[in-house]
Short mmCIF file of C-alpha atoms in Angstrom, two decimals:
data_model
loop_
_atom_site.label_atom_id
_atom_site.label_comp_id
_atom_site.label_asym_id
_atom_site.label_seq_id
_atom_site.Cartn_x
_atom_site.Cartn_y
_atom_site.Cartn_z
CA MET A 1208 -3.03 -13.00 -18.51
CA ASN A 1209 -1.11 -15.16 -16.10
CA LEU A 1210 1.35 -12.90 -14.32
CA ALA A 1211 2.77 -15.62 -12.06
CA GLU A 1212 3.86 -17.70 -15.05
CA HIS A 1213 5.48 -14.70 -16.68
CA ILE A 1214 7.30 -13.91 -13.45
CA LEU A 1215 8.63 -17.45 -13.17
CA ASN A 1216 9.83 -17.10 -16.75
CA GLY A 1217 11.83 -14.02 -15.77
CA ASP A 1218 9.58 -11.24 -17.06
CA ARG A 1219 10.32 -8.10 -15.01
CA LYS A 1220 7.32 -6.25 -16.44
CA ALA A 1221 5.06 -8.92 -14.92
CA VAL A 1222 6.87 -8.47 -11.59
CA ALA A 1223 6.17 -4.74 -11.68
CA LYS A 1224 2.52 -5.26 -12.62
CA LEU A 1225 1.90 -7.80 -9.88
CA ILE A 1226 3.46 -5.55 -7.25
CA THR A 1227 1.04 -2.82 -8.36
CA LEU A 1228 -1.90 -5.21 -8.02
CA VAL A 1229 -0.73 -6.18 -4.53
CA GLU A 1230 -0.37 -2.52 -3.56
CA ASN A 1231 -3.86 -1.81 -4.85
CA ASN A 1232 -5.34 -4.74 -2.93
CA SER A 1233 -6.64 -6.33 -6.11
CA PRO A 1234 -8.29 -9.76 -5.67
CA GLU A 1235 -6.36 -10.95 -8.74
CA SER A 1236 -3.10 -10.55 -6.81
CA ILE A 1237 -4.16 -13.26 -4.33
CA LYS A 1238 -4.53 -15.82 -7.13
CA GLN A 1239 -1.11 -14.98 -8.52
CA LEU A 1240 0.58 -14.99 -5.10
CA SER A 1241 -0.79 -18.45 -4.33
CA VAL A 1242 0.79 -19.77 -7.51
CA LEU A 1243 4.11 -18.19 -6.54
CA HIS A 1244 4.10 -19.53 -2.97
CA SER A 1245 5.75 -22.85 -3.81
CA HIS A 1246 8.57 -21.01 -5.60
CA CYS A 1247 9.48 -18.83 -2.61
CA GLY A 1248 11.80 -19.42 0.30
CA LYS A 1249 15.20 -19.22 -1.32
CA ALA A 1250 16.00 -15.55 -0.80
CA HIS A 1251 17.85 -13.96 2.08
CA VAL A 1252 15.62 -11.07 3.13
CA ILE A 1253 17.67 -8.32 4.74
CA GLY A 1254 15.91 -5.45 6.51
CA VAL A 1255 17.61 -2.08 6.65
CA THR A 1256 16.19 0.39 9.12
CA GLY A 1257 17.28 3.53 10.93
CA ALA A 1258 16.60 7.23 11.27
CA PRO A 1259 15.99 9.47 8.24
CA GLY A 1260 19.21 10.66 6.65
CA CYS A 1261 21.56 8.10 8.21
CA GLY A 1262 22.36 6.67 4.79
CA LYS A 1263 20.19 3.58 4.38
CA SER A 1264 19.67 4.00 0.63
CA SER A 1265 23.31 4.78 -0.08
CA LEU A 1266 24.39 1.82 2.01
CA ILE A 1267 22.04 -0.51 0.14
CA GLY A 1268 23.43 0.87 -3.12
CA LYS A 1269 26.96 -0.06 -2.06
CA LEU A 1270 25.99 -3.44 -0.55
CA THR A 1271 24.21 -4.27 -3.80
CA ALA A 1272 27.38 -3.59 -5.78
CA GLU A 1273 29.27 -5.91 -3.42
CA TYR A 1274 26.70 -8.70 -3.74
CA ARG A 1275 26.77 -8.33 -7.54
CA LYS A 1276 30.53 -8.99 -7.41
CA LEU A 1277 29.66 -12.27 -5.69
CA GLY A 1278 27.26 -13.06 -8.52
CA LYS A 1279 24.12 -12.63 -6.43
CA ARG A 1280 20.91 -11.32 -7.93
CA VAL A 1281 19.44 -8.50 -5.87
CA GLY A 1282 15.95 -7.16 -5.24
CA ILE A 1283 15.36 -3.89 -3.41
CA ILE A 1284 12.14 -2.62 -1.87
CA ALA A 1285 12.49 0.97 -0.71
CA ILE A 1286 9.68 2.44 1.34
CA ASP A 1287 9.07 6.13 1.88
CA PRO A 1288 6.23 7.73 3.82
CA THR A 1289 2.83 8.41 2.29
CA SER A 1290 1.26 11.72 3.28
CA PRO A 1291 -1.55 11.19 5.77
CA PHE A 1292 -3.14 14.37 4.38
CA THR A 1293 -3.10 13.90 0.62
CA GLY A 1294 -2.24 10.23 0.13
CA GLY A 1295 0.64 11.29 -2.08
CA ALA A 1296 4.27 10.30 -1.66
CA PHE A 1297 7.68 11.44 -2.81
CA LEU A 1298 9.76 8.32 -3.38
CA GLY A 1299 13.39 9.33 -3.53
CA ASP A 1300 15.45 6.36 -2.37
CA ARG A 1301 16.39 5.39 -5.92
CA ILE A 1302 18.59 8.47 -6.28
CA ARG A 1303 21.29 6.69 -4.26
CA MET A 1304 21.15 3.55 -6.37
CA GLN A 1305 21.56 5.02 -9.86
CA GLU A 1306 24.49 2.81 -10.84
CA HIS A 1307 22.18 -0.22 -10.67
CA PHE A 1308 19.27 1.00 -12.79
CA THR A 1309 20.17 -0.89 -15.95
CA ASP A 1310 21.57 -4.07 -14.38
CA LYS A 1311 19.14 -6.80 -15.46
CA ASP A 1312 19.88 -8.82 -12.32
CA ILE A 1313 18.73 -6.05 -10.02
CA PHE A 1314 15.11 -5.06 -9.49
CA ILE A 1315 14.29 -1.94 -7.50
CA ARG A 1316 10.81 -0.94 -6.42
CA SER A 1317 9.89 2.21 -4.51
CA MET A 1318 6.85 2.03 -2.33
CA GLY A 1319 4.68 4.47 -0.39
CA SER A 1320 3.79 3.35 3.14
CA ARG A 1321 0.11 4.02 2.30
CA GLY A 1322 -1.17 4.44 5.83
CA SER A 1323 0.76 1.61 7.49
CA LEU A 1324 2.68 2.44 10.61
CA GLY A 1325 5.72 0.56 11.80
CA GLY A 1326 8.07 1.46 8.97
CA ILE A 1327 6.88 -0.76 6.13
CA ALA A 1328 3.80 -0.97 3.92
CA LYS A 1329 1.05 -3.57 4.04
CA SER A 1330 2.21 -4.94 0.72
CA THR A 1331 5.92 -5.14 1.58
CA ALA A 1332 5.95 -8.80 2.65
CA ASP A 1333 4.09 -9.93 -0.47
CA THR A 1334 6.39 -7.85 -2.65
CA ALA A 1335 9.38 -9.60 -1.09
CA LYS A 1336 7.74 -12.93 -1.98
CA ILE A 1337 7.32 -11.86 -5.60
CA LEU A 1338 11.01 -10.92 -5.84
CA ASP A 1339 11.91 -14.20 -4.12
CA ALA A 1340 9.93 -16.23 -6.66
CA PHE A 1341 11.45 -14.07 -9.41
CA GLY A 1342 14.83 -15.54 -8.42
CA LYS A 1343 16.48 -12.82 -6.39
CA ASP A 1344 19.07 -14.24 -3.97
CA ILE A 1345 19.24 -11.16 -1.79
CA ILE A 1346 16.27 -8.91 -1.04
CA PHE A 1347 16.84 -5.62 0.76
CA ILE A 1348 13.88 -3.98 2.42
CA GLU A 1349 14.54 -0.36 3.30
CA THR A 1350 12.06 0.96 5.86
CA VAL A 1351 10.87 4.53 5.99
CA GLY A 1352 13.17 6.64 8.12
CA ALA A 1353 12.37 4.87 11.36
CA GLY A 1354 11.74 6.08 14.86
CA GLN A 1355 12.40 4.23 18.06
CA ALA A 1356 9.48 1.83 17.89
CA ASP A 1357 9.15 1.00 14.19
CA VAL A 1358 9.86 -2.69 14.53
CA GLU A 1359 7.51 -4.31 11.96
CA ILE A 1360 10.47 -5.06 9.70
CA ALA A 1361 11.84 -7.48 12.31
CA LYS A 1362 8.90 -9.77 11.52
CA ILE A 1363 9.75 -10.20 7.85
CA ALA A 1364 13.53 -9.87 7.62
CA LEU A 1365 15.85 -12.79 8.34
CA THR A 1366 18.70 -10.42 9.06
CA LEU A 1367 18.07 -6.90 10.28
CA LEU A 1368 20.54 -4.06 9.95
CA VAL A 1369 19.93 -1.09 12.21
CA VAL A 1370 21.77 1.85 10.71
CA THR A 1371 22.89 4.79 12.78
CA MET A 1372 25.47 7.53 12.43
CA PRO A 1373 27.89 9.43 14.63
CA GLY A 1374 26.33 12.09 16.81
CA SER A 1375 22.86 10.62 16.87
CA GLY A 1376 22.54 10.20 20.60
CA ASP A 1377 24.30 9.24 23.78
CA ASP A 1378 24.33 6.14 25.94
CA VAL A 1379 20.87 6.94 27.29
CA GLN A 1380 19.41 6.63 23.80
CA ALA A 1381 21.20 3.31 23.46
CA ILE A 1382 19.49 1.85 26.52
CA LYS A 1383 15.98 2.49 25.24
CA ALA A 1384 13.70 -0.34 24.20
CA GLY A 1385 12.37 -0.82 20.70
CA ILE A 1386 14.37 -0.66 17.51
CA LEU A 1387 17.71 -1.21 19.26
CA GLU A 1388 16.52 -4.56 20.54
CA THR A 1389 15.74 -5.81 17.07
CA GLY A 1390 19.04 -5.39 15.25
CA ASP A 1391 21.17 -8.37 14.28
CA ILE A 1392 23.87 -6.03 13.04
CA PHE A 1393 24.32 -2.40 13.98
CA VAL A 1394 25.89 -0.27 11.30
CA ILE A 1395 27.50 3.04 12.08
CA ASN A 1396 27.38 4.66 8.67
CA LYS A 1397 29.20 7.90 7.83
CA ALA A 1398 32.05 6.47 9.90
CA ASP A 1399 34.37 8.99 8.26
CA ILE A 1400 33.06 11.86 10.40
CA PRO A 1401 34.04 12.69 13.99
CA GLY A 1402 32.19 10.94 16.80
CA THR A 1403 32.40 7.47 15.29
CA GLU A 1404 34.39 5.96 18.18
CA GLN A 1405 31.94 7.42 20.67
CA ALA A 1406 28.93 5.97 18.80
CA GLU A 1407 30.67 2.60 18.64
CA LEU A 1408 31.38 2.70 22.35
CA TYR A 1409 27.73 3.44 23.23
CA LEU A 1410 26.47 0.58 21.09
CA GLU A 1411 29.06 -1.88 22.41
CA GLN A 1412 28.20 -0.89 25.98
CA MET A 1413 24.51 -1.37 25.27
CA LEU A 1414 25.14 -4.82 23.85
CA ASN A 1415 27.34 -5.74 26.79
CA LEU A 1416 24.45 -5.04 29.16
CA THR A 1417 22.48 -7.83 27.55
CA SER A 1418 23.43 -11.38 28.30
CA TYR A 1419 23.68 -13.61 25.28
CA PRO A 1420 23.72 -17.32 26.14
CA ALA A 1421 26.54 -19.33 24.59
CA GLY A 1422 25.70 -20.29 21.05
CA LYS A 1423 23.28 -17.37 20.61
CA TRP A 1424 23.95 -14.60 18.11
CA LYS A 1425 25.40 -11.49 19.68
CA PRO A 1426 24.66 -8.46 17.51
CA ARG A 1427 27.74 -6.98 15.89
CA VAL A 1428 28.68 -3.35 15.46
CA MET A 1429 30.11 -2.49 12.05
CA LYS A 1430 31.45 0.78 10.68
CA THR A 1431 30.87 1.84 7.10
CA SER A 1432 31.10 4.88 4.92
CA ALA A 1433 28.82 4.56 1.93
CA SER A 1434 30.27 7.69 0.33
CA LEU A 1435 33.88 6.50 0.68
CA ASN A 1436 32.87 2.89 0.03
CA THR A 1437 34.65 1.57 3.12
CA GLY A 1438 33.59 -1.25 5.42
CA ILE A 1439 31.16 -2.61 2.83
CA ALA A 1440 32.84 -5.97 2.15
CA GLU A 1441 33.20 -6.47 5.91
CA LEU A 1442 29.50 -5.77 6.37
CA VAL A 1443 28.61 -8.33 3.71
CA ASP A 1444 30.78 -10.84 5.60
CA ALA A 1445 28.92 -10.05 8.82
CA ILE A 1446 25.56 -10.53 7.08
CA GLN A 1447 26.76 -13.85 5.70
CA SER A 1448 27.90 -15.01 9.15
CA HIS A 1449 24.51 -14.12 10.55
CA MET A 1450 22.86 -16.28 7.89
CA GLU A 1451 25.27 -19.14 8.67
CA TYR A 1452 24.41 -18.77 12.34
CA LEU A 1453 20.66 -18.88 11.58
CA LYS A 1454 21.12 -22.11 9.64
CA LYS A 1455 23.54 -23.78 12.03
CA SER A 1456 21.55 -22.97 15.16
CA GLY A 1457 18.27 -23.94 13.56
CA GLU A 1458 16.93 -20.48 14.40
CA ILE A 1459 15.97 -19.97 10.78
CA GLY A 1460 13.34 -22.68 11.13
CA ALA A 1461 11.80 -20.95 14.13
CA LYS A 1462 11.86 -17.60 12.35
CA LEU A 1463 10.18 -18.94 9.24
CA ARG A 1464 7.60 -20.79 11.34
CA GLU A 1465 6.73 -17.62 13.25
CA LYS A 1466 6.55 -15.64 10.02
CA ALA A 1467 4.19 -18.20 8.49
CA ARG A 1468 2.05 -18.23 11.62
CA VAL A 1469 1.69 -14.44 11.72
CA GLU A 1470 0.86 -14.32 8.03
CA PHE A 1471 -1.66 -17.16 8.19
CA MET A 1472 -3.45 -15.78 11.25
CA ALA A 1473 -3.64 -12.33 9.67
CA LEU A 1474 -5.20 -13.83 6.55
CA VAL A 1475 -7.71 -15.84 8.57
CA LYS A 1476 -8.71 -12.71 10.44
CA GLN A 1477 -8.97 -10.73 7.23
CA ASN A 1478 -11.05 -13.40 5.47
CA VAL A 1479 -13.39 -13.98 8.39
CA THR A 1480 -14.02 -10.26 8.70
CA LYS A 1481 -14.65 -10.05 4.97
CA TYR A 1482 -17.04 -13.01 5.12
CA ILE A 1483 -18.97 -11.50 8.00
CA LEU A 1484 -19.24 -8.14 6.30
CA GLU A 1485 -20.38 -9.68 3.03
CA HIS A 1486 -22.59 -12.56 4.14
CA VAL A 1487 -23.62 -12.33 7.78
CA ILE A 1488 -24.35 -8.72 8.52
CA LYS A 1489 -27.56 -7.52 6.94
CA LYS A 1490 -27.70 -4.29 5.02
CA GLY A 1491 -27.59 -1.34 7.38
CA GLU A 1492 -27.04 -3.52 10.42
CA LEU A 1493 -23.42 -2.50 10.86
CA GLU A 1494 -24.27 1.21 11.03
CA GLU A 1495 -27.23 0.44 13.28
CA THR A 1496 -25.04 -1.44 15.75
CA ILE A 1497 -22.44 1.30 15.73
CA GLU A 1498 -25.22 3.79 16.42
CA ARG A 1499 -26.38 1.71 19.39
CA ILE A 1500 -22.84 1.54 20.73
CA ILE A 1501 -22.49 5.31 20.53
CA LYS A 1502 -25.85 5.78 22.27
CA ARG A 1503 -24.67 3.39 25.00
CA GLN A 1504 -27.57 1.04 24.36
CA ILE A 1505 -25.16 -1.85 23.94
CA ASP A 1506 -21.48 -2.26 24.68
CA PRO A 1507 -19.08 -3.19 21.84
CA TYR A 1508 -17.95 -6.39 23.59
CA SER A 1509 -21.42 -7.89 23.78
CA ALA A 1510 -22.27 -6.69 20.26
CA ALA A 1511 -19.23 -8.48 18.84
CA ASP A 1512 -20.01 -11.63 20.85
CA GLU A 1513 -23.60 -11.66 19.63
CA LEU A 1514 -22.49 -11.36 16.03
CA VAL A 1515 -19.95 -14.16 16.29
CA GLU A 1516 -22.48 -16.43 18.02
CA ARG A 1517 -24.88 -15.86 15.19
CA ILE A 1518 -22.34 -17.11 12.62
CA PHE A 1519 -22.08 -20.45 14.38
CA SER A 1520 -25.82 -20.84 14.92
CA GLU A 1521 -26.54 -20.15 11.26
CA MET B 1284 -7.05 1.71 -4.28
CA LYS B 1285 -5.18 2.64 -7.40
CA LYS B 1286 -2.78 5.53 -7.15
CA ILE B 1287 -1.28 7.41 -10.06
CA ARG B 1288 2.46 6.76 -10.18
CA VAL B 1289 4.70 9.29 -11.88
CA LEU B 1290 8.42 9.11 -12.67
CA ILE B 1291 10.09 12.52 -12.70
CA ALA B 1292 13.39 12.27 -14.54
CA LYS B 1293 16.22 14.65 -15.27
CA LEU B 1294 17.60 13.55 -18.59
CA GLY B 1295 21.08 14.16 -19.94
CA LEU B 1296 23.84 16.58 -19.04
CA ASN B 1297 21.85 19.06 -17.05
CA GLY B 1298 22.20 19.74 -13.37
CA HIS B 1299 19.31 22.08 -12.62
CA ASP B 1300 16.51 20.25 -10.90
CA ARG B 1301 14.65 22.94 -9.00
CA GLY B 1302 11.81 22.83 -11.52
CA ALA B 1303 11.63 19.03 -11.43
CA LYS B 1304 11.45 19.08 -7.65
CA VAL B 1305 8.72 21.74 -7.59
CA VAL B 1306 6.65 19.65 -10.00
CA ALA B 1307 7.33 16.48 -7.98
CA ARG B 1308 6.16 18.21 -4.84
CA ALA B 1309 2.98 19.49 -6.53
CA LEU B 1310 2.12 16.01 -7.79
CA ARG B 1311 2.79 14.54 -4.35
CA ASP B 1312 0.43 17.11 -2.83
CA ALA B 1313 -2.18 16.08 -5.40
CA GLY B 1314 -2.11 12.53 -3.97
CA MET B 1315 0.18 10.90 -6.53
CA GLU B 1316 3.19 8.68 -5.88
CA VAL B 1317 6.18 10.42 -7.37
CA ILE B 1318 9.42 8.60 -8.03
CA TYR B 1319 12.38 10.93 -8.38
CA THR B 1320 15.63 9.46 -9.62
CA GLY B 1321 18.07 12.34 -9.53
CA LEU B 1322 20.30 14.00 -12.10
CA HIS B 1323 22.02 12.92 -15.32
CA GLN B 1324 19.77 10.04 -16.31
CA THR B 1325 20.23 8.19 -19.58
CA PRO B 1326 17.20 7.15 -21.68
CA GLU B 1327 17.96 3.52 -20.74
CA GLN B 1328 17.85 4.34 -17.03
CA VAL B 1329 14.58 6.20 -17.46
CA MET B 1330 13.02 3.29 -19.31
CA GLU B 1331 14.19 0.64 -16.82
CA THR B 1332 12.96 2.69 -13.87
CA ALA B 1333 9.60 3.23 -15.56
CA ILE B 1334 9.23 -0.53 -16.07
CA GLN B 1335 10.24 -1.58 -12.56
CA GLU B 1336 8.18 1.13 -10.89
CA ASP B 1337 5.17 0.44 -13.14
CA VAL B 1338 4.46 4.14 -13.62
CA ASP B 1339 1.54 5.69 -15.47
CA VAL B 1340 3.41 8.84 -16.44
CA ILE B 1341 7.00 9.82 -17.18
CA GLY B 1342 7.74 13.51 -16.70
CA ILE B 1343 11.03 14.53 -18.28
CA SER B 1344 12.71 17.75 -17.29
CA LEU B 1345 15.29 19.08 -19.67
CA LEU B 1346 16.96 22.48 -19.93
CA SER B 1347 20.07 21.62 -21.88
CA GLY B 1348 18.70 21.95 -25.40
CA ALA B 1349 19.03 18.25 -26.21
CA HIS B 1350 15.29 17.62 -26.16
CA MET B 1351 14.99 16.83 -29.87
CA THR B 1352 17.49 14.00 -29.38
CA LEU B 1353 16.67 12.66 -25.93
CA PHE B 1354 12.86 12.71 -25.92
CA PRO B 1355 12.67 10.55 -29.09
CA MET B 1356 15.28 8.16 -27.62
CA VAL B 1357 13.06 7.47 -24.62
CA GLN B 1358 10.04 7.00 -26.89
CA LYS B 1359 11.99 4.61 -29.11
CA LEU B 1360 13.13 2.51 -26.14
CA LEU B 1361 9.62 2.25 -24.76
CA LYS B 1362 8.36 1.19 -28.17
CA GLU B 1363 11.10 -1.41 -28.51
CA HIS B 1364 10.04 -2.89 -25.19
CA ARG B 1365 6.40 -2.85 -26.26
CA ILE B 1366 5.32 -0.39 -23.60
CA ASP B 1367 2.42 1.68 -24.88
CA ASN B 1368 0.52 2.55 -21.72
CA ILE B 1369 2.89 5.16 -20.28
CA MET B 1370 2.21 8.81 -21.04
CA ILE B 1371 5.24 11.06 -21.49
CA ILE B 1372 5.13 14.74 -20.62
CA GLY B 1373 7.99 17.22 -20.72
CA GLY B 1374 9.11 20.41 -19.11
CA GLY B 1375 11.97 22.85 -19.33
CA ILE B 1376 13.33 25.32 -21.84
CA ILE B 1377 11.85 24.07 -25.08
CA PRO B 1378 11.13 26.43 -28.02
CA GLU B 1379 7.59 26.51 -29.29
CA GLU B 1380 8.30 24.97 -32.68
CA ASP B 1381 10.17 22.08 -31.09
CA SER B 1382 7.36 21.67 -28.59
CA PHE B 1383 4.94 21.41 -31.52
CA LYS B 1384 7.08 18.76 -33.22
CA LEU B 1385 7.49 16.74 -30.04
CA LYS B 1386 3.75 16.73 -29.45
CA GLN B 1387 3.14 15.61 -33.01
CA ALA B 1388 5.58 12.76 -32.35
CA GLY B 1389 3.58 11.58 -29.36
CA ILE B 1390 4.75 13.51 -26.31
CA ALA B 1391 1.48 14.23 -24.53
CA GLU B 1392 2.26 17.78 -23.43
CA ILE B 1393 5.17 20.17 -22.89
CA PHE B 1394 4.99 22.52 -19.92
CA GLY B 1395 7.25 25.54 -20.23
CA PRO B 1396 8.46 28.10 -17.68
CA GLY B 1397 5.66 29.87 -15.81
CA THR B 1398 3.27 26.94 -15.99
CA ASN B 1399 0.95 26.72 -13.01
CA THR B 1400 1.58 23.39 -11.29
CA LYS B 1401 -2.21 22.99 -11.00
CA ASP B 1402 -2.37 22.76 -14.79
CA ILE B 1403 0.11 19.86 -14.76
CA VAL B 1404 -1.87 18.09 -12.03
CA ASN B 1405 -5.15 18.57 -13.89
CA PHE B 1406 -3.64 17.44 -17.16
CA ILE B 1407 -2.43 14.17 -15.61
CA LEU B 1408 -5.72 13.60 -13.79
CA SER B 1409 -7.67 14.08 -17.00
CA LYS B 1410 -5.46 11.73 -19.04
CA VAL B 1411 -4.69 8.85 -16.68
CA LYS B 1412 -7.50 6.42 -16.07
CA LYS B 1413 -7.78 5.53 -12.41
#
């Protein structure tokens, strides 16, 4: 079975199967992903983050419809939290995207966060790659309902939408660090309810406190109502202008370079650790060392140094 | 680690989903990943979702009386798309003789009103290979 080949031939079942393998950390998934690597890099990955209930899923549903009008093929990865107690998850983002279920040019995958913090799952970046190689032009990644510091998505999205809604905080909230520093576009969804102007004002004031050098992207504030379907085309325009900016300014190169660096270093770390655990540490030695650390016979810093030195002397 | 993935679907013209949600919650609490897609699903939507989400089980909730039409439609679609590794279970108001017929036609189990959610969990755990 060669899933990668099937995926490149447009087989959505193979896409679904490979995503499962990636989620389950199967060694087979690595082989398939390395085949797909040379076919990636064409998609515009758009992160959508924000507090629970602000309308991320509904907004993605409407944006998807708009992109379909433009003839774009769309992939959606929707992440919901995994229970830290049972490991189970209730994945309900699809409910807001029903109109797209049978469109062959749209692929939607729900995902449990499976213990990852930061708003996305460990397998989210690889899943985006699979959808990219599968030929999706636009890939939405919907984070779990995010808090103030869930900023992992900023590392994998080229354009990040931070979604908020009227009444979700005053100007003090808007000054805080974290998620509000990461947005390329701020979306006030549910802009049909009272308090919209106030929310817009707070965000604009926050942005005006930051100095953006000439030629740099200044985050925009957009107003939408997913339920009334207003502001959606304008938001797509704003997303497109952000992409044009990334290309024109050359920032896209820097972003992709940083993304590749983070990914590569993480893999090196993961593989070295795996190698040490499988080939260097003798049976029982790990537990023994941990025991010694607990009993204060050795400190963890020296223990780690000793181990690493041994790899190079061997 | 492999997790059991279950699609809970409300099929057809039927707006009561309390039961479906209770089952979804019970499966979640048993450590499964439950995908819930909302009301008024067509067999085509159920099949596409099952493919894209790569589920092990489809649980169909139906209280409208159309089970003898809609259950077979989902089965037929899955067969047409050569999908034979997804177990289908059902729940709702389904008379015993229909339940018997559906099971003979390949629906793995029908859980009627009053079923203990533990029985549904245990049934799935015993049937789906991890």
